[in-house]
JSON list of C-alpha atoms in Angstrom, two decimals:
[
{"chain": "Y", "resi": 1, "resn": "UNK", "atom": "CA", "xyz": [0.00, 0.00, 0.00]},
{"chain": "Y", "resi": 2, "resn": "UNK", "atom": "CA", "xyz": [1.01, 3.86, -0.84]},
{"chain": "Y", "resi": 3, "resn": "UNK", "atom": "CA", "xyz": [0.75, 6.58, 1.40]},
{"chain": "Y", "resi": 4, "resn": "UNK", "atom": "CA", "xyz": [0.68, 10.08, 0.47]},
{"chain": "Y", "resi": 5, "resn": "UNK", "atom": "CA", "xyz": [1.45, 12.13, 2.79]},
{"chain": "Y", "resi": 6, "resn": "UNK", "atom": "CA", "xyz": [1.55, 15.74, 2.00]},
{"chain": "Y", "resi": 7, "resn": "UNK", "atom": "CA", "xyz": [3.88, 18.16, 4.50]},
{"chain": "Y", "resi": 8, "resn": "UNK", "atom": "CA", "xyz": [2.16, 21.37, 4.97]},
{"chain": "Y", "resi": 9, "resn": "UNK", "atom": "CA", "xyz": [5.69, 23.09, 5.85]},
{"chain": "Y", "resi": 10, "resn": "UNK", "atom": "CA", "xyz": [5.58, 24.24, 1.88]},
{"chain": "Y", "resi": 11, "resn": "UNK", "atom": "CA", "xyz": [1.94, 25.09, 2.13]},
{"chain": "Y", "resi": 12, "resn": "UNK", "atom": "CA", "xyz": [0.97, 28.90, 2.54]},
{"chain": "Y", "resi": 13, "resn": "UNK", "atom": "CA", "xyz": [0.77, 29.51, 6.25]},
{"chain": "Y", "resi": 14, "resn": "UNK", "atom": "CA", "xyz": [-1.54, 32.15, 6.19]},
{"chain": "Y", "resi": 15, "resn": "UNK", "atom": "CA", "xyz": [-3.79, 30.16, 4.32]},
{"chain": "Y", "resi": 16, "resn": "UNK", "atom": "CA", "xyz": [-3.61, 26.84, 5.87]},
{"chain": "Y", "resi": 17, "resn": "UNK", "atom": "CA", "xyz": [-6.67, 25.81, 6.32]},
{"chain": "Y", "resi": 18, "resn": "UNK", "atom": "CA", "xyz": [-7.26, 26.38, 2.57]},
{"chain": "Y", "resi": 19, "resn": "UNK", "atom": "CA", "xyz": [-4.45, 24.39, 1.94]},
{"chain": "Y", "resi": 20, "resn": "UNK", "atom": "CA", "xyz": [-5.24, 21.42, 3.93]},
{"chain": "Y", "resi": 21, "resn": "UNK", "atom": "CA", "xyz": [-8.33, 21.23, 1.74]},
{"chain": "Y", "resi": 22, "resn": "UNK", "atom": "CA", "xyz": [-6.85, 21.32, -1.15]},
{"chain": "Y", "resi": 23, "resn": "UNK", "atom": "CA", "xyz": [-5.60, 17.70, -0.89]},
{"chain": "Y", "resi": 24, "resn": "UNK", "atom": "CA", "xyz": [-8.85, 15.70, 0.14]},
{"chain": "Y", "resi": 25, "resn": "UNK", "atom": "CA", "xyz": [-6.90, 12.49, -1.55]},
{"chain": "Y", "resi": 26, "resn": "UNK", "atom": "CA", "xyz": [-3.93, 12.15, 0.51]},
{"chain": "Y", "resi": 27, "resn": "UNK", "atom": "CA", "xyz": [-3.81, 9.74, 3.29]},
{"chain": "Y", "resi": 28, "resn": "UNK", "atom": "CA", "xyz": [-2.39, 12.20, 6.12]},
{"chain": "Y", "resi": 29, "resn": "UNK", "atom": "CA", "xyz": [-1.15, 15.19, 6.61]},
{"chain": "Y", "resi": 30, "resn": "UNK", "atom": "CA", "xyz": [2.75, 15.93, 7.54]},
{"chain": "Y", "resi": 31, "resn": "UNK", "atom": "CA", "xyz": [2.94, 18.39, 10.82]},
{"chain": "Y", "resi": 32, "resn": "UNK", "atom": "CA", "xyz": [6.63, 19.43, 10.93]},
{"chain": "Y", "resi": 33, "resn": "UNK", "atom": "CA", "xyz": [7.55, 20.61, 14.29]},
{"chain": "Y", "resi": 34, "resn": "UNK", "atom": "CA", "xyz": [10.86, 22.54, 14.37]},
{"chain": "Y", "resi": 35, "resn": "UNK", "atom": "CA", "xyz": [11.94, 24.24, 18.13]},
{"chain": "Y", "resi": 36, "resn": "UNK", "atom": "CA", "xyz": [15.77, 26.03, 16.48]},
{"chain": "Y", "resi": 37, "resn": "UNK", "atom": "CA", "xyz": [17.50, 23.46, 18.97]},
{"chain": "Y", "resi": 38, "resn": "UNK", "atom": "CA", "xyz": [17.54, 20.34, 17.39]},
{"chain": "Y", "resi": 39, "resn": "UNK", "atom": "CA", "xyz": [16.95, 21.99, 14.33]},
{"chain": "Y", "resi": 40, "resn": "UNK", "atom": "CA", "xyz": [18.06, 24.69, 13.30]},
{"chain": "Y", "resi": 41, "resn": "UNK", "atom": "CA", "xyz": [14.96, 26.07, 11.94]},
{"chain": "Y", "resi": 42, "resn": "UNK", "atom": "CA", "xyz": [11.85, 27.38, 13.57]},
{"chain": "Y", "resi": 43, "resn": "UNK", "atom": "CA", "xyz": [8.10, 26.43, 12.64]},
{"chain": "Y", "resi": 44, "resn": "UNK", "atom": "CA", "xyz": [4.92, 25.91, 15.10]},
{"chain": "Y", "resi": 45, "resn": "UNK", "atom": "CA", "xyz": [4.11, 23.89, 18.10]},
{"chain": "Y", "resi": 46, "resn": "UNK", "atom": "CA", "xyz": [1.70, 22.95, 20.62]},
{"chain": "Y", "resi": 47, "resn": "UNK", "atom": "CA", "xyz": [-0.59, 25.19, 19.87]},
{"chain": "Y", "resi": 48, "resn": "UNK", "atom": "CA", "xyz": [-0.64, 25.03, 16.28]},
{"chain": "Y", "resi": 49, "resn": "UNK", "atom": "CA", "xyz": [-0.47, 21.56, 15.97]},
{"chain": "Y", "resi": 50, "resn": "UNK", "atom": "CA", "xyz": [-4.03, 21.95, 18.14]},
{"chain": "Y", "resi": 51, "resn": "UNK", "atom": "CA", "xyz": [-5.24, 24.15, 15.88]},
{"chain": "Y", "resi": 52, "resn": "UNK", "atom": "CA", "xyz": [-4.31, 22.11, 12.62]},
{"chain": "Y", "resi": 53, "resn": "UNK", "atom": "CA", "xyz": [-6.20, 19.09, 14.22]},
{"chain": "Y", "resi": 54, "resn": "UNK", "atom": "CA", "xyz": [-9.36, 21.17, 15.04]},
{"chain": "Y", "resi": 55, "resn": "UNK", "atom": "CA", "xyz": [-9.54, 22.09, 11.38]},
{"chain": "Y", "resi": 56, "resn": "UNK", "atom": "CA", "xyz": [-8.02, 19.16, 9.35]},
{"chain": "Y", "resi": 57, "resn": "UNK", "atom": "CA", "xyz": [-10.13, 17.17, 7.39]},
{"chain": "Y", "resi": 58, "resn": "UNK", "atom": "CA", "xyz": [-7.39, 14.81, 7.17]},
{"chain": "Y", "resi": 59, "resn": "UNK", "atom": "CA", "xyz": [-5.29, 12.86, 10.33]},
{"chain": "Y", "resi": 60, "resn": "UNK", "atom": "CA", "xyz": [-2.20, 14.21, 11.18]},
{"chain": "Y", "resi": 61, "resn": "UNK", "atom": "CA", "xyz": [1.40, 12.60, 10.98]},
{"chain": "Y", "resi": 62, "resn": "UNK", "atom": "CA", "xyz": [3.18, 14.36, 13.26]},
{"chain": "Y", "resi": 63, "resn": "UNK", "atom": "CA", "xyz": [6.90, 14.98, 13.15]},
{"chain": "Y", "resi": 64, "resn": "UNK", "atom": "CA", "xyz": [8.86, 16.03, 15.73]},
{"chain": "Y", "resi": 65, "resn": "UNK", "atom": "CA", "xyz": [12.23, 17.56, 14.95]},
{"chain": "Y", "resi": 66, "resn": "UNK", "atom": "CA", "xyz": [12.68, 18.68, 18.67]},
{"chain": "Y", "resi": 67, "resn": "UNK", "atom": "CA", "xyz": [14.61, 18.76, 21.75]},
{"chain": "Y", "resi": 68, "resn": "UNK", "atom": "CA", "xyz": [13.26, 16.98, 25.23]},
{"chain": "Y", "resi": 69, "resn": "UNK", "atom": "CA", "xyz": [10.75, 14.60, 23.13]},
{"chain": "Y", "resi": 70, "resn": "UNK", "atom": "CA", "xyz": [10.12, 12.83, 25.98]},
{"chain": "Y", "resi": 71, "resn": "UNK", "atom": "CA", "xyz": [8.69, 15.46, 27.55]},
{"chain": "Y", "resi": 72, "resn": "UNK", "atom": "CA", "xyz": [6.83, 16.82, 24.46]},
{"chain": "Y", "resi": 73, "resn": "UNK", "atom": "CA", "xyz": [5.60, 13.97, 22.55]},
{"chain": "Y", "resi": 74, "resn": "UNK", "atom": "CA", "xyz": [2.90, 12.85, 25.00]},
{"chain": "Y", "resi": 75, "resn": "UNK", "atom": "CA", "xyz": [1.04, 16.11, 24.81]},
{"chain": "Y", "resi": 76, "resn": "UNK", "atom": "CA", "xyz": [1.20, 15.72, 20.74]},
{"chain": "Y", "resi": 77, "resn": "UNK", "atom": "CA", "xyz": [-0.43, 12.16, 21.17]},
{"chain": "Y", "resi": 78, "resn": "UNK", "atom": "CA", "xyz": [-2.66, 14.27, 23.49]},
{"chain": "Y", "resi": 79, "resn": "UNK", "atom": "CA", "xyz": [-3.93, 16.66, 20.61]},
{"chain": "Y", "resi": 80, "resn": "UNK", "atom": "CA", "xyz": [-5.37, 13.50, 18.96]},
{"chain": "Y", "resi": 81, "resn": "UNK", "atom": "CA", "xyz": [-2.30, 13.05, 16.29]},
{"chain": "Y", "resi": 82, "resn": "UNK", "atom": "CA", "xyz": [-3.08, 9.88, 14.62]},
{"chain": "Y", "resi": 83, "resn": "UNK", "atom": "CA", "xyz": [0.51, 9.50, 14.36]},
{"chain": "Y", "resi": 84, "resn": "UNK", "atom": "CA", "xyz": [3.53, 10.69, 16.71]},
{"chain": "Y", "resi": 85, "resn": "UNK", "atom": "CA", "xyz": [7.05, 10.55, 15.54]},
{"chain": "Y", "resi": 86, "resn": "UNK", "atom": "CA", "xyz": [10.00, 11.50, 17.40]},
{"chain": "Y", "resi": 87, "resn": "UNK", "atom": "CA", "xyz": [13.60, 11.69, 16.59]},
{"chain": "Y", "resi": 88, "resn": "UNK", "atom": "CA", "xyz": [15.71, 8.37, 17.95]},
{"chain": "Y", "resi": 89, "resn": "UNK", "atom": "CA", "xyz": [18.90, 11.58, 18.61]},
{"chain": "Y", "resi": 90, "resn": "UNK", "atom": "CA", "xyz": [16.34, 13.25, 20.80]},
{"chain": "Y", "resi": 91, "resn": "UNK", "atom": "CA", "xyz": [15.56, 10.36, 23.51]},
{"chain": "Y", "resi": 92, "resn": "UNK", "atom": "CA", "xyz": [17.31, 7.90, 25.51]},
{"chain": "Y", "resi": 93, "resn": "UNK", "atom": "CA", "xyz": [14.27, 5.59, 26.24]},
{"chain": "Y", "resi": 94, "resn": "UNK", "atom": "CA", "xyz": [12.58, 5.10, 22.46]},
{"chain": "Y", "resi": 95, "resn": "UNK", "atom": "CA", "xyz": [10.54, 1.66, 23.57]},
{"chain": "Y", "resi": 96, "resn": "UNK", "atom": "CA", "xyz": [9.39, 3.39, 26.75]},
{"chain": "Y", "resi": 97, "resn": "UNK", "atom": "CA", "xyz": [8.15, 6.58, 25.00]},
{"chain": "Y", "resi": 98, "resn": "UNK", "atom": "CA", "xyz": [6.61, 4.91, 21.86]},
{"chain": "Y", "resi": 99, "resn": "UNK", "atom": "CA", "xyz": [4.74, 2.95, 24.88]},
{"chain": "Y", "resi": 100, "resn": "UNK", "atom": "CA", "xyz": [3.63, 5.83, 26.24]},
{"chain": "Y", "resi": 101, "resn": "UNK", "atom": "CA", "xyz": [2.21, 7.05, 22.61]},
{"chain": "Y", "resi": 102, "resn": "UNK", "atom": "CA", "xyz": [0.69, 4.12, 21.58]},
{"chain": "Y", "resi": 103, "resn": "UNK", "atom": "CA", "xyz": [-0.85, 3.98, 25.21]},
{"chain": "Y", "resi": 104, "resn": "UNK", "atom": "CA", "xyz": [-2.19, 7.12, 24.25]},
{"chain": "Y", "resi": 105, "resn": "UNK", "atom": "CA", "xyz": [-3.97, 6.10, 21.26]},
{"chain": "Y", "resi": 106, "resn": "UNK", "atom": "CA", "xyz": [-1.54, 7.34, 19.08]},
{"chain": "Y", "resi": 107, "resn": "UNK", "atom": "CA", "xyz": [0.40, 5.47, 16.33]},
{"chain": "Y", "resi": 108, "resn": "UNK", "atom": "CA", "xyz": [4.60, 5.68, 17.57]},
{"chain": "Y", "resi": 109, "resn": "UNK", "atom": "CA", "xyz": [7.37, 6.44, 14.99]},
{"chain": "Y", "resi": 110, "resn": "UNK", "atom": "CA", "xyz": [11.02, 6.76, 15.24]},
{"chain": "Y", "resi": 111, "resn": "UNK", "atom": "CA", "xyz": [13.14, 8.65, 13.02]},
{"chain": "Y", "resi": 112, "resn": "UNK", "atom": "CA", "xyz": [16.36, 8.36, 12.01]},
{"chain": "Y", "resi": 113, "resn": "UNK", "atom": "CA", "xyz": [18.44, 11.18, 10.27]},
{"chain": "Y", "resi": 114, "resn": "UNK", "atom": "CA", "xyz": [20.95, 10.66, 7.48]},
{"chain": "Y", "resi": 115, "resn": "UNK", "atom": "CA", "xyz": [23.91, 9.67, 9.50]},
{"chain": "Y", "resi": 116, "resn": "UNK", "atom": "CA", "xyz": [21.89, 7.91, 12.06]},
{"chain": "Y", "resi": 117, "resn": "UNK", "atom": "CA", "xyz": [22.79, 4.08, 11.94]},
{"chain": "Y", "resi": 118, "resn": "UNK", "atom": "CA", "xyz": [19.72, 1.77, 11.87]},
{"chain": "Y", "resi": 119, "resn": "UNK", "atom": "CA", "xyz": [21.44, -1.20, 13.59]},
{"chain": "Y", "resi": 120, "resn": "UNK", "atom": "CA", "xyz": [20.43, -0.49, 17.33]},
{"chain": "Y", "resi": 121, "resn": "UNK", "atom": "CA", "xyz": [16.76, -0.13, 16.33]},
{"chain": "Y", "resi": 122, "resn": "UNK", "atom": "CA", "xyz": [16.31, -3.62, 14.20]},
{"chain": "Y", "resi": 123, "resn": "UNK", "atom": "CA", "xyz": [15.48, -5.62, 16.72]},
{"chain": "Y", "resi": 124, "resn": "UNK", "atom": "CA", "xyz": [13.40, -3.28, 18.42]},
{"chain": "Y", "resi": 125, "resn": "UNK", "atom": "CA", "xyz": [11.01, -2.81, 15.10]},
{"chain": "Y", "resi": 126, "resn": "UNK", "atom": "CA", "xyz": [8.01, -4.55, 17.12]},
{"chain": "Y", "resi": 127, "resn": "UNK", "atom": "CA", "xyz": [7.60, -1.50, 19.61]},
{"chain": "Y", "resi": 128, "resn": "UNK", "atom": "CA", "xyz": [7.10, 1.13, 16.72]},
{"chain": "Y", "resi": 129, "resn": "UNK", "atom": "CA", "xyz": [4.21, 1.52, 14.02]},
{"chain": "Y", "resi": 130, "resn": "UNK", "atom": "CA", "xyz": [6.78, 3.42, 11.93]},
{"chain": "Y", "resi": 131, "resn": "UNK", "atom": "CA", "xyz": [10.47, 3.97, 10.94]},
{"chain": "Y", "resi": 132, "resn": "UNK", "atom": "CA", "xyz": [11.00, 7.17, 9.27]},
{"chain": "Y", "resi": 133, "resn": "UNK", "atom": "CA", "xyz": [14.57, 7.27, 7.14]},
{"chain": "Y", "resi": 134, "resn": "UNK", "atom": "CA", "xyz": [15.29, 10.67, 6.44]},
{"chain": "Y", "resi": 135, "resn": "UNK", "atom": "CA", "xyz": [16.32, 11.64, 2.73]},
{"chain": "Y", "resi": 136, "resn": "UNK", "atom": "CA", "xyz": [17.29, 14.71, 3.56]},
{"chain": "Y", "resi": 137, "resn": "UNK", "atom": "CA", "xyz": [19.54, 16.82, 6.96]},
{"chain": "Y", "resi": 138, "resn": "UNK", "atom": "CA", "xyz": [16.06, 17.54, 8.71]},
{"chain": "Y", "resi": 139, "resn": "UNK", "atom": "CA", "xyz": [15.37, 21.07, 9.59]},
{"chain": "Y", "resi": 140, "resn": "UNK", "atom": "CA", "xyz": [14.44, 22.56, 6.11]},
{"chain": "Y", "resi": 141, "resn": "UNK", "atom": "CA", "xyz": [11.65, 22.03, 3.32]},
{"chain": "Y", "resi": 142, "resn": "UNK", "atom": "CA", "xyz": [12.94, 21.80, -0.81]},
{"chain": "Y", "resi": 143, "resn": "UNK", "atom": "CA", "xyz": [16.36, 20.18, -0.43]},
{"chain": "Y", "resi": 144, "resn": "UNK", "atom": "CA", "xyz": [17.52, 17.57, -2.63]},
{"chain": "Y", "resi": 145, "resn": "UNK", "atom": "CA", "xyz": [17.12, 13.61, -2.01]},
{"chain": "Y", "resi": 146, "resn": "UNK", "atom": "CA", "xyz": [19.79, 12.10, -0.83]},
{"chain": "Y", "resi": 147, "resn": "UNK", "atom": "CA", "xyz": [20.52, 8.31, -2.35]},
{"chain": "Y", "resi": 148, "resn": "UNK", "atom": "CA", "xyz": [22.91, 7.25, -0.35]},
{"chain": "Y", "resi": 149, "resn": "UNK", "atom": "CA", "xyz": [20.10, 6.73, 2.56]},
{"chain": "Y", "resi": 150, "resn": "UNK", "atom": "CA", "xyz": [18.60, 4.04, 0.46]},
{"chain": "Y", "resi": 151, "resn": "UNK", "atom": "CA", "xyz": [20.93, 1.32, 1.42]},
{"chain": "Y", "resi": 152, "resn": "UNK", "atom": "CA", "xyz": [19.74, 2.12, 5.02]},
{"chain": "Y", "resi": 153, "resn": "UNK", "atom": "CA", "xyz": [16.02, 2.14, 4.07]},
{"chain": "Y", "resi": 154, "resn": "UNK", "atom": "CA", "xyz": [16.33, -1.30, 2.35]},
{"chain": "Y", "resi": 155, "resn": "UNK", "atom": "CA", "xyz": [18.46, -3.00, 5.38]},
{"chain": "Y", "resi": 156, "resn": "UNK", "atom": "CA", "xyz": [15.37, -1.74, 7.92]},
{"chain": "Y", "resi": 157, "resn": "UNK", "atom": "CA", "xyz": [12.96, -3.04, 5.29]},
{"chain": "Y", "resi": 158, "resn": "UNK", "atom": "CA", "xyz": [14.91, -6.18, 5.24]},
{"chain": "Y", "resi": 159, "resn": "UNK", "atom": "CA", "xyz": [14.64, -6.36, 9.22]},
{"chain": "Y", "resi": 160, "resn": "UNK", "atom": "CA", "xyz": [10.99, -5.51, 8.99]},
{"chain": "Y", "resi": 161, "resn": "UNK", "atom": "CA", "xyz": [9.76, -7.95, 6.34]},
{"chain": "Y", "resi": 162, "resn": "UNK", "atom": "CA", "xyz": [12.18, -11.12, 8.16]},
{"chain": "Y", "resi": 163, "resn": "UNK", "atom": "CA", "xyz": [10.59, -10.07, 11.59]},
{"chain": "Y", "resi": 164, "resn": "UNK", "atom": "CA", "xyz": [7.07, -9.83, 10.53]},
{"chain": "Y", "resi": 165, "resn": "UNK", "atom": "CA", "xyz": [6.04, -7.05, 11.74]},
{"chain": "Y", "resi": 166, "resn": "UNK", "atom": "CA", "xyz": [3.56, -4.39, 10.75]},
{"chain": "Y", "resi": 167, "resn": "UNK", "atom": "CA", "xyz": [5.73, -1.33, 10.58]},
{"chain": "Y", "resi": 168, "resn": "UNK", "atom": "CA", "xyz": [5.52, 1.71, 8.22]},
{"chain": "Y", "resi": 169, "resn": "UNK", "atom": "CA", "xyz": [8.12, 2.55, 6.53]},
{"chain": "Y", "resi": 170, "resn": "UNK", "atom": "CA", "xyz": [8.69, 6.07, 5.80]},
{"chain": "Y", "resi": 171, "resn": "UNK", "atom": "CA", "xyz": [10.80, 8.90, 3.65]},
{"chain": "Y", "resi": 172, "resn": "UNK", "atom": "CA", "xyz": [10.97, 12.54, 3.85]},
{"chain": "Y", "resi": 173, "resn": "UNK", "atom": "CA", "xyz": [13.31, 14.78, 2.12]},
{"chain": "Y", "resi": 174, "resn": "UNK", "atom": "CA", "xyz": [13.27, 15.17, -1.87]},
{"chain": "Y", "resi": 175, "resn": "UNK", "atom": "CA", "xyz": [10.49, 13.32, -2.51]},
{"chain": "Y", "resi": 176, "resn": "UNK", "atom": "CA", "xyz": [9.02, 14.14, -6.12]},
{"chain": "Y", "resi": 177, "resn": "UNK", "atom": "CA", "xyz": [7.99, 12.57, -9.23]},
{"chain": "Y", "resi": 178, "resn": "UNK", "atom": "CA", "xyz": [11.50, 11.36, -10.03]},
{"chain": "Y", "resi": 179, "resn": "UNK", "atom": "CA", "xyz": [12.25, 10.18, -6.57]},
{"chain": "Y", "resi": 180, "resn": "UNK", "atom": "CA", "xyz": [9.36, 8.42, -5.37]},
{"chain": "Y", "resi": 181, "resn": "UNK", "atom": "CA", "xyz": [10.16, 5.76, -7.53]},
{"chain": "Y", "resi": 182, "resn": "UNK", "atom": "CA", "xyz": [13.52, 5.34, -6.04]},
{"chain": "Y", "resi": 183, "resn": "UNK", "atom": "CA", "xyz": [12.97, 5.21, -2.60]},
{"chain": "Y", "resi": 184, "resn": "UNK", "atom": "CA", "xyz": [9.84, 2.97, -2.83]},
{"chain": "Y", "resi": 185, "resn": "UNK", "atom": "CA", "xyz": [12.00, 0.09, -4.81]},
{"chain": "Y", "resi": 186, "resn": "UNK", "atom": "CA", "xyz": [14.40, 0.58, -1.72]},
{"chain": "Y", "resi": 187, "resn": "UNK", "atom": "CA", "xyz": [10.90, -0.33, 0.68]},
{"chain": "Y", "resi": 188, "resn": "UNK", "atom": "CA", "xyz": [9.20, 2.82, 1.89]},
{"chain": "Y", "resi": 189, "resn": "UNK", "atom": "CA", "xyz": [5.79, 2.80, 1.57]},
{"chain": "Y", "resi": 190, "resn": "UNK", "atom": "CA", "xyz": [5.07, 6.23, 3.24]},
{"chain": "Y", "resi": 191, "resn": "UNK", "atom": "CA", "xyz": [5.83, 9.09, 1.56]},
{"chain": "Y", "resi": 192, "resn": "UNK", "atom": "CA", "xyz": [6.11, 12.79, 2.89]},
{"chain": "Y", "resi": 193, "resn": "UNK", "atom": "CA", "xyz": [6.17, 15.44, -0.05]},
{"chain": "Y", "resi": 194, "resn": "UNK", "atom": "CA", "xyz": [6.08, 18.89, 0.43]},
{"chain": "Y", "resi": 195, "resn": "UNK", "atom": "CA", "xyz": [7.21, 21.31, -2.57]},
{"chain": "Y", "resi": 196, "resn": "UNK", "atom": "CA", "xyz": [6.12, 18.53, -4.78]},
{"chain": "Y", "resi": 197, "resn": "UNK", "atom": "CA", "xyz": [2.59, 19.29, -3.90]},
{"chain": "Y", "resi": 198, "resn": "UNK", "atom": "CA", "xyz": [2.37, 22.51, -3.08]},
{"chain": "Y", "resi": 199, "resn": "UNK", "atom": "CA", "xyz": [4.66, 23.63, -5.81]},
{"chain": "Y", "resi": 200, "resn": "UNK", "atom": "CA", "xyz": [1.94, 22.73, -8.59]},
{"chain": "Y", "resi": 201, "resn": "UNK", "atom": "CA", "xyz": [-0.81, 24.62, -9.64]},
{"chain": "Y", "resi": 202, "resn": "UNK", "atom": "CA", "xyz": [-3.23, 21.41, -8.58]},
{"chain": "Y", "resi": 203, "resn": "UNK", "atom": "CA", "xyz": [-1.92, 19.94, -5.50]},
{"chain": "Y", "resi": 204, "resn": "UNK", "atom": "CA", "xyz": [-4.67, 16.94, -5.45]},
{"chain": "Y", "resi": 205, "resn": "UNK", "atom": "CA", "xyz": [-3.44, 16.30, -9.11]},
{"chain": "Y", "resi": 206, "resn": "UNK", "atom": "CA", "xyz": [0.02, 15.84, -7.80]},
{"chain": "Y", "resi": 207, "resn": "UNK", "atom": "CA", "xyz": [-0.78, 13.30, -5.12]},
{"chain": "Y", "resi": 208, "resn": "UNK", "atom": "CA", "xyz": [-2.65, 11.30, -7.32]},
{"chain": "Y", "resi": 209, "resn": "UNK", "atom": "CA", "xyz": [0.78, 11.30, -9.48]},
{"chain": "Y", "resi": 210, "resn": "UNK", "atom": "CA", "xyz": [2.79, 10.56, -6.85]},
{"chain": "Y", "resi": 211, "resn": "UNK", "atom": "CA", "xyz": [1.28, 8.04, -5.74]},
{"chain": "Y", "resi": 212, "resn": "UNK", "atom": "CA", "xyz": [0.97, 6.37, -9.53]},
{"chain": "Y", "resi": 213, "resn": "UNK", "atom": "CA", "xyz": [4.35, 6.51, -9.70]},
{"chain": "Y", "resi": 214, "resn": "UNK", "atom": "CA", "xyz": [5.17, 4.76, -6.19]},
{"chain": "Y", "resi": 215, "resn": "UNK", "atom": "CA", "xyz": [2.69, 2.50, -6.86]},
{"chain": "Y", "resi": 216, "resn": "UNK", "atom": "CA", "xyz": [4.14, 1.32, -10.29]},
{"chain": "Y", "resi": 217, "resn": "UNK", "atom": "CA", "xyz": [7.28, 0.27, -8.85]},
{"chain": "Y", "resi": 218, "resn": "UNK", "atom": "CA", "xyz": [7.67, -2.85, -6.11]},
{"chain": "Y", "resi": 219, "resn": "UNK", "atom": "CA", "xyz": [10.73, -3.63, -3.69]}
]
């Protein structure tokens, strides 16, 4: 299965609840949350992450690209984020705060940044709904894809398929029309695109192509 899962960090913030309408057939929509700390780039938090889920017609994917996420994360899965994912560099305790998440109705994902090993995490795939491989340094929208993570996306879709498990697998960073291809032969089956979509004049019209593009191409 494809998922499409527009990032609203290239939509028009003034305008956002316009914008989140103007891609009824995504799956989700992509909350990047950005504190300048672990990041070095500001966006929204609590509050506007509330906000977005009072007025979203679609669920929210939540990514956290913060500092303290143990602290934090809970009140995200709080808000009523269908999906909570937190940054493996940011935490000590992953299994005990994906616990708390998914204890809190709320799917858990862990994300790993370029130069983040997977190893440590394989054979702890059963406690998390999601792995999120980053294609891209996190902390800004429109950079360009970076193929050397796909050896690391295919090793944790290895782990995942051999353990059994149902866990999402996930990209974010450069994800376009000639991308998407790439990094869903190397497993992912979640995508995050943000200039993609809300570069074009038709953002529905774009997820539709992305996701005929992922969906032409098999691991």
């Amino acid at each position: 299965m494809v998922r499409i899962n527009p990032s609203i960090l290239a939509a028009d913030f003034v305008n956002l609840e316009r914008d989140l309408k103007r891609i009824p057939s995504a799956d989700y929509v992509h909350v990047d949350v950005m504190d300048n700390h672990f990041v070095p780039n500001l966006t929204f938090g609590l509050q506007m992450a509330g906000r977005i889920q009072d007025v979203s017609p679609l669920p929210l994917d939540v990514h956290l690209m913060i500092d303290d996420v143990d602290r934090w994360a809970p009140d995200y899965a709080a808000l009523g984020a269908f999906s909570v994912t937190f940054h493996a560099e940011a935490t000590d305790a992953p299994v005990e705060l994906a616990r708390r998440l998914r204890a809190m109705g709320s799917r858990a994902g862990i994300a790993l940044k370029p130069g983040t090993p997977a190893e440590p995490y394989l054979d702890l795939l059963a406690e998390f709904d999601q792995v999120l491989v980053m294609t891209v340094e996190p902390g800004f929208g429109g950079q360009g894809f970076m193929p050397e993570t796909m050896p690391k996306l295919q090793q944790v879709r290895d782990a995942v398929d051999a353990a059994g498990v149902d866990v999402w697998l996930q990209v974010d960073g450069g994800i376009d029309l000639s991308t998407i291809a790439v990094a869903r032969d190397a497993g992912a089956d979640t995508f995050v695109a943000g200039s993609a979509v809300y570069g074009a004049d038709d953002p529905d019209l774009r997820v539709s192509a992305l996701r005929a593009a992922a969906a032409g191409h098999t691991h």
